[in-house]
Amino acid sequence: MSIEQEDHILQLLTRYLQNDVQDDERKFVEDWIAESESNRTYFEDVKRIWSTSENIEDFDKIDVDEQWSKFESGINATVKKKPKLNNVYLKIAASIVLLIGLGFYFNSLFNTEVILLAKTGAENKFILPDNSIVWLNEGSQLTYKKDFKGNSRQLNLKGEGFFEVTKDPEKPFVVIANTTQTKVLGTSFNLKNNANTKEVELVLVTGSVEFLSKKYKEILAPGDMVTAKESGKLIKTSNKSLNFSSWKSGVLKFEKTSIEQVIKDIELYYNKNIIIESREFANCTLTTIFDNESFEDVLETLKILFDVTYEKNDSNNIVIKEGDCNS
């Protein structure tokens, strides 16, 4: 982005935050924000600084020209001259200087925090600065410092993610989820931060992991699973679920699995509520694979295999009336 373009965008964004734009300008800004992850991050940084500047006392007493000059010379700003823009724009510039004085770090105009958000219906696969790969489940969020500044590759996870971590013994990969910390050098694992239960669940696929909560620590080997309770207590077991990462792969696998567990996995994957009325049918077992199949196709397969009858109260609530293990 050229200096002139950056000036223009920043001016538009500040007026947008003030609700001082025409309809066509509003559409342009919103389209620009949606265009890329970097644009959205840039906007969030502007919004954050603008919000902070609102709380600066006695702003009218600030010498804006002086503060802008300090800003230019102090951090070698990419903008080479003070733009002829409104007081809103300059207020942000002065605010940046004041925030720097309070110990905030900015890369060019804004700070270096990167936020990844998982969109509905997308693959949500991201390449991190160290070439590690993360897949985020829908609605999840991952935050980290740009280029992994510091002595570790630290990230904050809200929701669920599957990580394939590039090995770097000199710079540990650390994921913070709720009150837990997952520390690895190079490995692959699935980490889930449940906002409702406040529990954090980790399943290790390869390598080794150090998992810490408030007062406890566990070292995991491949195939291990650990659950951190809200109290901080850790429960380490052997992972029995074949479908802990089905949200990523789109594949549901069952090997002599009870129908009760099958239905739980289907409920979670398709976000449905399914009730089994027959306890006898719940104890039946299933061996099969559903590979990126629709929910309707899964129901049809169960109908064929077990002669089930079911009733849909609505699109998300299904009652399985009966089924025959010997069909």
Short mmCIF file of C-alpha atoms in Angstrom, two decimals:
data_model
loop_
_atom_site.label_atom_id
_atom_site.label_comp_id
_atom_site.label_asym_id
_atom_site.label_seq_id
_atom_site.Cartn_x
_atom_site.Cartn_y
_atom_site.Cartn_z
CA MET A 1 0.00 0.00 0.00
CA SER A 2 1.44 3.40 -0.96
CA ILE A 3 1.71 6.27 1.54
CA GLU A 4 -1.16 8.10 -0.17
CA GLN A 5 -3.37 5.00 -0.11
CA GLU A 6 -2.59 4.35 3.54
CA ASP A 7 -3.46 7.95 4.40
CA HIS A 8 -6.75 7.65 2.53
CA ILE A 9 -7.69 4.33 4.15
CA LEU A 10 -6.84 5.53 7.64
CA GLN A 11 -8.91 8.67 7.16
CA LEU A 12 -11.87 6.62 5.93
CA LEU A 13 -11.56 4.19 8.84
CA THR A 14 -11.52 6.94 11.43
CA ARG A 15 -14.58 8.61 9.88
CA TYR A 16 -16.26 5.18 9.69
CA LEU A 17 -15.68 4.71 13.43
CA GLN A 18 -17.29 8.11 13.97
CA ASN A 19 -20.23 7.12 11.78
CA ASP A 20 -19.34 10.09 9.57
CA VAL A 21 -19.40 8.42 6.14
CA GLN A 22 -21.74 8.30 3.15
CA ASP A 23 -23.42 5.03 2.19
CA ASP A 24 -20.99 4.36 -0.67
CA GLU A 25 -18.03 5.07 1.64
CA ARG A 26 -19.46 2.72 4.28
CA LYS A 27 -19.79 -0.05 1.70
CA PHE A 28 -16.24 0.57 0.47
CA VAL A 29 -14.84 0.32 4.02
CA GLU A 30 -16.78 -2.84 4.86
CA ASP A 31 -15.80 -4.49 1.58
CA TRP A 32 -12.17 -3.49 2.19
CA ILE A 33 -12.22 -4.99 5.70
CA ALA A 34 -13.69 -8.26 4.40
CA GLU A 35 -11.19 -8.45 1.56
CA SER A 36 -8.34 -9.97 3.59
CA GLU A 37 -7.22 -11.02 7.06
CA SER A 38 -4.55 -8.31 7.09
CA ASN A 39 -7.14 -5.61 6.30
CA ARG A 40 -9.40 -6.83 9.09
CA THR A 41 -6.46 -6.88 11.53
CA TYR A 42 -5.48 -3.34 10.44
CA PHE A 43 -9.05 -2.12 11.09
CA GLU A 44 -9.17 -3.78 14.53
CA ASP A 45 -5.91 -2.03 15.43
CA VAL A 46 -7.28 1.34 14.36
CA LYS A 47 -10.47 0.68 16.32
CA ARG A 48 -8.51 -0.31 19.42
CA ILE A 49 -6.35 2.82 19.30
CA TRP A 50 -9.33 5.04 18.59
CA SER A 51 -11.16 3.55 21.58
CA THR A 52 -8.13 4.17 23.78
CA SER A 53 -7.76 7.73 22.54
CA GLU A 54 -11.33 8.44 23.60
CA ASN A 55 -10.21 7.94 27.19
CA ILE A 56 -7.20 10.28 27.04
CA GLU A 57 -7.87 13.19 29.39
CA ASP A 58 -7.43 16.80 28.26
CA PHE A 59 -6.83 15.86 24.64
CA ASP A 60 -7.45 19.44 23.59
CA LYS A 61 -4.32 20.43 25.48
CA ILE A 62 -2.13 18.11 23.38
CA ASP A 63 0.13 19.79 20.84
CA VAL A 64 -0.77 17.55 17.89
CA ASP A 65 2.00 18.86 15.62
CA GLU A 66 4.60 18.22 18.29
CA GLN A 67 3.29 14.75 19.04
CA TRP A 68 3.21 13.84 15.36
CA SER A 69 6.81 14.98 14.94
CA LYS A 70 7.82 12.81 17.88
CA PHE A 71 5.93 9.92 16.35
CA GLU A 72 7.72 10.31 12.99
CA SER A 73 11.22 10.67 14.38
CA GLY A 74 10.81 8.22 17.26
CA ILE A 75 9.72 5.11 15.36
CA ASN A 76 10.61 5.98 11.77
CA ALA A 77 6.99 5.96 10.69
CA THR A 78 6.11 4.89 7.19
CA VAL A 79 4.16 8.11 6.71
CA LYS A 80 6.84 10.66 5.80
CA LYS A 81 4.89 13.85 6.34
CA LYS A 82 2.00 14.96 8.49
CA PRO A 83 -1.11 14.47 6.37
CA LYS A 84 -3.58 17.32 5.99
CA LEU A 85 -6.44 15.47 7.62
CA ASN A 86 -9.08 16.13 10.23
CA ASN A 87 -8.56 16.32 13.97
CA VAL A 88 -9.83 12.76 14.39
CA TYR A 89 -6.93 11.36 12.40
CA LEU A 90 -4.42 13.50 14.29
CA LYS A 91 -5.98 12.49 17.58
CA ILE A 92 -5.10 8.90 16.78
CA ALA A 93 -1.54 9.93 15.90
CA ALA A 94 -1.12 11.74 19.21
CA SER A 95 -2.68 8.80 21.03
CA ILE A 96 -0.11 6.46 19.49
CA VAL A 97 2.69 8.60 20.89
CA LEU A 98 1.11 8.59 24.35
CA LEU A 99 0.58 4.84 24.24
CA ILE A 100 4.19 4.28 23.19
CA GLY A 101 5.16 6.31 26.24
CA LEU A 102 3.15 3.86 28.34
CA GLY A 103 5.15 0.93 27.01
CA PHE A 104 3.01 -0.31 24.11
CA TYR A 105 4.89 -1.65 21.08
CA PHE A 106 3.76 -0.79 17.55
CA ASN A 107 4.91 -2.15 14.22
CA SER A 108 4.70 0.80 11.83
CA LEU A 109 1.45 2.51 12.88
CA PHE A 110 -0.05 -0.24 15.04
CA ASN A 111 0.75 -3.16 17.31
CA THR A 112 1.81 -6.61 16.10
CA GLU A 113 -0.99 -8.82 17.36
CA VAL A 114 -2.44 -11.19 14.77
CA ILE A 115 -5.94 -12.62 15.23
CA LEU A 116 -7.14 -15.62 13.21
CA LEU A 117 -10.89 -16.27 13.12
CA ALA A 118 -12.46 -19.48 11.79
CA LYS A 119 -15.29 -18.82 9.37
CA THR A 120 -18.36 -21.00 8.86
CA GLY A 121 -18.13 -23.31 5.87
CA ALA A 122 -14.41 -22.70 5.24
CA GLU A 123 -11.39 -24.99 5.61
CA ASN A 124 -9.85 -22.56 8.12
CA LYS A 125 -6.30 -23.78 7.57
CA PHE A 126 -3.59 -21.27 8.47
CA ILE A 127 0.19 -21.22 8.01
CA LEU A 128 1.92 -19.64 11.00
CA PRO A 129 5.15 -17.58 10.83
CA ASP A 130 7.32 -20.61 11.71
CA ASN A 131 5.58 -22.72 9.00
CA SER A 132 3.56 -24.59 11.61
CA ILE A 133 0.02 -25.34 10.44
CA VAL A 134 -3.20 -24.91 12.38
CA TRP A 135 -6.76 -25.82 11.50
CA LEU A 136 -9.40 -23.98 13.51
CA ASN A 137 -12.89 -25.28 14.15
CA GLU A 138 -15.77 -22.98 13.16
CA GLY A 139 -16.11 -20.01 15.50
CA SER A 140 -12.66 -20.51 17.04
CA GLN A 141 -10.03 -17.79 17.46
CA LEU A 142 -6.23 -17.87 17.64
CA THR A 143 -4.13 -14.87 18.68
CA TYR A 144 -0.35 -14.43 18.57
CA LYS A 145 2.35 -11.82 18.13
CA LYS A 146 3.38 -11.20 14.53
CA ASP A 147 6.49 -13.20 13.57
CA PHE A 148 6.41 -14.79 17.05
CA LYS A 149 8.32 -11.99 18.73
CA GLY A 150 9.98 -13.06 21.99
CA ASN A 151 11.60 -16.20 23.41
CA SER A 152 8.69 -18.51 22.66
CA ARG A 153 6.05 -19.05 19.99
CA GLN A 154 3.11 -18.17 22.22
CA LEU A 155 -0.52 -18.28 21.06
CA ASN A 156 -3.91 -17.91 22.74
CA LEU A 157 -6.73 -20.24 21.70
CA LYS A 158 -10.46 -19.78 22.10
CA GLY A 159 -12.39 -22.77 20.78
CA GLU A 160 -10.75 -25.75 19.10
CA GLY A 161 -7.71 -26.23 16.90
CA PHE A 162 -5.55 -28.97 15.41
CA PHE A 163 -1.85 -28.08 15.35
CA GLU A 164 1.07 -29.45 13.33
CA VAL A 165 4.06 -27.76 14.91
CA THR A 166 7.39 -27.17 13.19
CA LYS A 167 10.23 -28.28 15.49
CA ASP A 168 12.39 -25.55 17.01
CA PRO A 169 14.23 -26.60 20.21
CA GLU A 170 15.37 -23.02 20.79
CA LYS A 171 11.86 -21.56 20.74
CA PRO A 172 9.09 -23.63 22.38
CA PHE A 173 5.58 -23.54 20.92
CA VAL A 174 3.16 -22.58 23.71
CA VAL A 175 -0.63 -22.51 23.44
CA ILE A 176 -2.64 -20.81 26.19
CA ALA A 177 -6.22 -22.04 26.55
CA ASN A 178 -8.29 -20.82 29.48
CA THR A 179 -5.97 -21.38 32.49
CA THR A 180 -3.89 -24.12 30.82
CA GLN A 181 -0.62 -24.08 28.92
CA THR A 182 0.41 -26.58 26.27
CA LYS A 183 4.16 -26.54 25.62
CA VAL A 184 5.76 -28.42 22.73
CA LEU A 185 8.88 -28.34 20.57
CA GLY A 186 7.49 -30.07 17.49
CA THR A 187 4.41 -32.28 17.38
CA SER A 188 0.74 -32.56 16.33
CA PHE A 189 -2.22 -32.38 18.67
CA ASN A 190 -5.87 -31.42 18.99
CA LEU A 191 -6.72 -28.82 21.62
CA LYS A 192 -10.25 -27.87 22.62
CA ASN A 193 -11.18 -25.01 24.94
CA ASN A 194 -14.84 -25.42 25.97
CA ALA A 195 -16.27 -22.00 26.82
CA ASN A 196 -19.40 -23.54 28.41
CA THR A 197 -17.84 -26.09 30.79
CA LYS A 198 -14.52 -24.19 31.18
CA GLU A 199 -12.76 -27.51 30.52
CA VAL A 200 -9.77 -27.87 28.21
CA GLU A 201 -9.14 -31.15 26.39
CA LEU A 202 -5.96 -32.16 24.57
CA VAL A 203 -5.36 -35.27 22.44
CA LEU A 204 -1.76 -35.92 21.38
CA VAL A 205 -1.18 -37.46 17.94
CA THR A 206 2.62 -37.34 17.53
CA GLY A 207 5.62 -36.18 19.57
CA SER A 208 5.37 -35.17 23.23
CA VAL A 209 3.62 -32.40 25.12
CA GLU A 210 3.95 -30.74 28.50
CA PHE A 211 0.47 -29.75 29.67
CA LEU A 212 0.07 -27.46 32.66
CA SER A 213 -2.89 -26.08 34.60
CA LYS A 214 -3.01 -23.98 37.79
CA LYS A 215 -1.16 -26.43 40.04
CA TYR A 216 -0.72 -29.58 37.98
CA LYS A 217 1.43 -30.86 35.13
CA GLU A 218 1.27 -33.88 32.83
CA ILE A 219 3.66 -35.14 30.14
CA LEU A 220 1.78 -36.79 27.25
CA ALA A 221 2.81 -39.44 24.76
CA PRO A 222 1.06 -40.15 21.44
CA GLY A 223 -2.42 -41.53 22.04
CA ASP A 224 -2.80 -39.83 25.41
CA MET A 225 -5.63 -37.50 26.26
CA VAL A 226 -5.76 -35.03 29.14
CA THR A 227 -8.71 -33.02 30.42
CA ALA A 228 -8.27 -29.95 32.62
CA LYS A 229 -11.27 -29.35 34.86
CA GLU A 230 -12.33 -25.82 35.77
CA SER A 231 -10.68 -26.38 39.19
CA GLY A 232 -7.35 -27.02 37.46
CA LYS A 233 -7.33 -30.76 38.17
CA LEU A 234 -5.93 -32.83 35.30
CA ILE A 235 -7.34 -36.20 34.23
CA LYS A 236 -5.02 -38.17 31.94
CA THR A 237 -6.35 -41.19 30.03
CA SER A 238 -5.76 -43.12 26.84
CA ASN A 239 -7.72 -41.60 23.96
CA LYS A 240 -10.49 -43.98 22.91
CA SER A 241 -12.24 -41.72 20.42
CA LEU A 242 -11.52 -42.18 16.73
CA ASN A 243 -13.38 -38.96 16.02
CA PHE A 244 -11.66 -36.33 18.19
CA SER A 245 -10.60 -34.45 15.04
CA SER A 246 -13.53 -35.31 12.76
CA TRP A 247 -14.43 -31.60 12.65
CA LYS A 248 -11.15 -31.16 10.70
CA SER A 249 -11.12 -34.31 8.54
CA GLY A 250 -14.86 -34.58 7.81
CA VAL A 251 -14.59 -38.32 8.55
CA LEU A 252 -16.43 -40.25 11.27
CA LYS A 253 -14.99 -43.72 12.05
CA PHE A 254 -16.59 -46.44 14.13
CA GLU A 255 -15.14 -49.85 15.07
CA LYS A 256 -17.57 -52.00 17.04
CA THR A 257 -18.74 -48.79 18.69
CA SER A 258 -21.94 -48.75 20.75
CA ILE A 259 -24.81 -46.92 19.08
CA GLU A 260 -25.01 -44.72 22.15
CA GLN A 261 -21.47 -43.44 21.47
CA VAL A 262 -22.11 -43.33 17.71
CA ILE A 263 -25.05 -40.99 18.27
CA LYS A 264 -22.97 -38.77 20.60
CA ASP A 265 -20.30 -38.37 17.92
CA ILE A 266 -22.91 -37.70 15.23
CA GLU A 267 -24.63 -35.13 17.45
CA LEU A 268 -21.36 -33.28 18.03
CA TYR A 269 -20.24 -33.35 14.40
CA TYR A 270 -23.54 -32.28 12.85
CA ASN A 271 -24.64 -30.06 15.75
CA LYS A 272 -27.89 -31.97 16.27
CA ASN A 273 -29.88 -33.15 19.28
CA ILE A 274 -30.72 -36.86 18.97
CA ILE A 275 -32.67 -38.92 21.49
CA ILE A 276 -32.66 -42.76 21.47
CA GLU A 277 -35.87 -44.10 23.00
CA SER A 278 -34.85 -47.79 22.88
CA ARG A 279 -32.12 -48.76 25.37
CA GLU A 280 -31.79 -52.11 23.59
CA PHE A 281 -30.91 -50.34 20.35
CA ALA A 282 -28.48 -48.02 22.19
CA ASN A 283 -26.40 -51.10 23.08
CA CYS A 284 -26.04 -52.25 19.47
CA THR A 285 -22.61 -51.76 17.86
CA LEU A 286 -21.53 -50.24 14.53
CA THR A 287 -18.44 -50.57 12.34
CA THR A 288 -18.40 -48.15 9.42
CA ILE A 289 -16.96 -44.90 8.04
CA PHE A 290 -18.88 -41.77 7.14
CA ASP A 291 -16.67 -39.76 4.83
CA ASN A 292 -17.92 -36.17 4.43
CA GLU A 293 -21.53 -37.38 4.19
CA SER A 294 -24.61 -35.28 4.82
CA PHE A 295 -26.63 -35.76 7.98
CA GLU A 296 -29.53 -37.09 5.91
CA ASP A 297 -27.26 -39.74 4.35
CA VAL A 298 -26.09 -40.81 7.81
CA LEU A 299 -29.70 -41.22 8.98
CA GLU A 300 -30.49 -43.21 5.84
CA THR A 301 -27.52 -45.54 6.50
CA LEU A 302 -28.72 -46.20 10.05
CA LYS A 303 -32.20 -46.88 8.69
CA ILE A 304 -30.84 -49.45 6.24
CA LEU A 305 -28.47 -51.15 8.71
CA PHE A 306 -30.75 -51.26 11.75
CA ASP A 307 -34.24 -50.71 10.36
CA VAL A 308 -34.55 -47.61 12.55
CA THR A 309 -37.58 -45.39 12.58
CA TYR A 310 -37.15 -41.78 13.61
CA GLU A 311 -39.12 -38.60 14.00
CA LYS A 312 -37.92 -35.06 13.30
CA ASN A 313 -39.39 -32.50 15.65
CA ASP A 314 -37.50 -29.89 13.66
CA SER A 315 -34.29 -29.76 11.63
CA ASN A 316 -32.07 -30.04 14.73
CA ASN A 317 -34.06 -32.35 17.01
CA ILE A 318 -34.51 -36.02 16.10
CA VAL A 319 -36.03 -38.87 18.10
CA ILE A 320 -34.99 -42.44 17.15
CA LYS A 321 -38.02 -44.57 18.00
CA GLU A 322 -36.61 -48.04 17.54
CA GLY A 323 -33.95 -50.11 15.82
CA ASP A 324 -33.03 -53.76 15.37
CA CYS A 325 -29.43 -54.93 15.95
CA ASN A 326 -30.06 -58.05 13.85
CA SER A 327 -31.35 -56.32 10.71
#
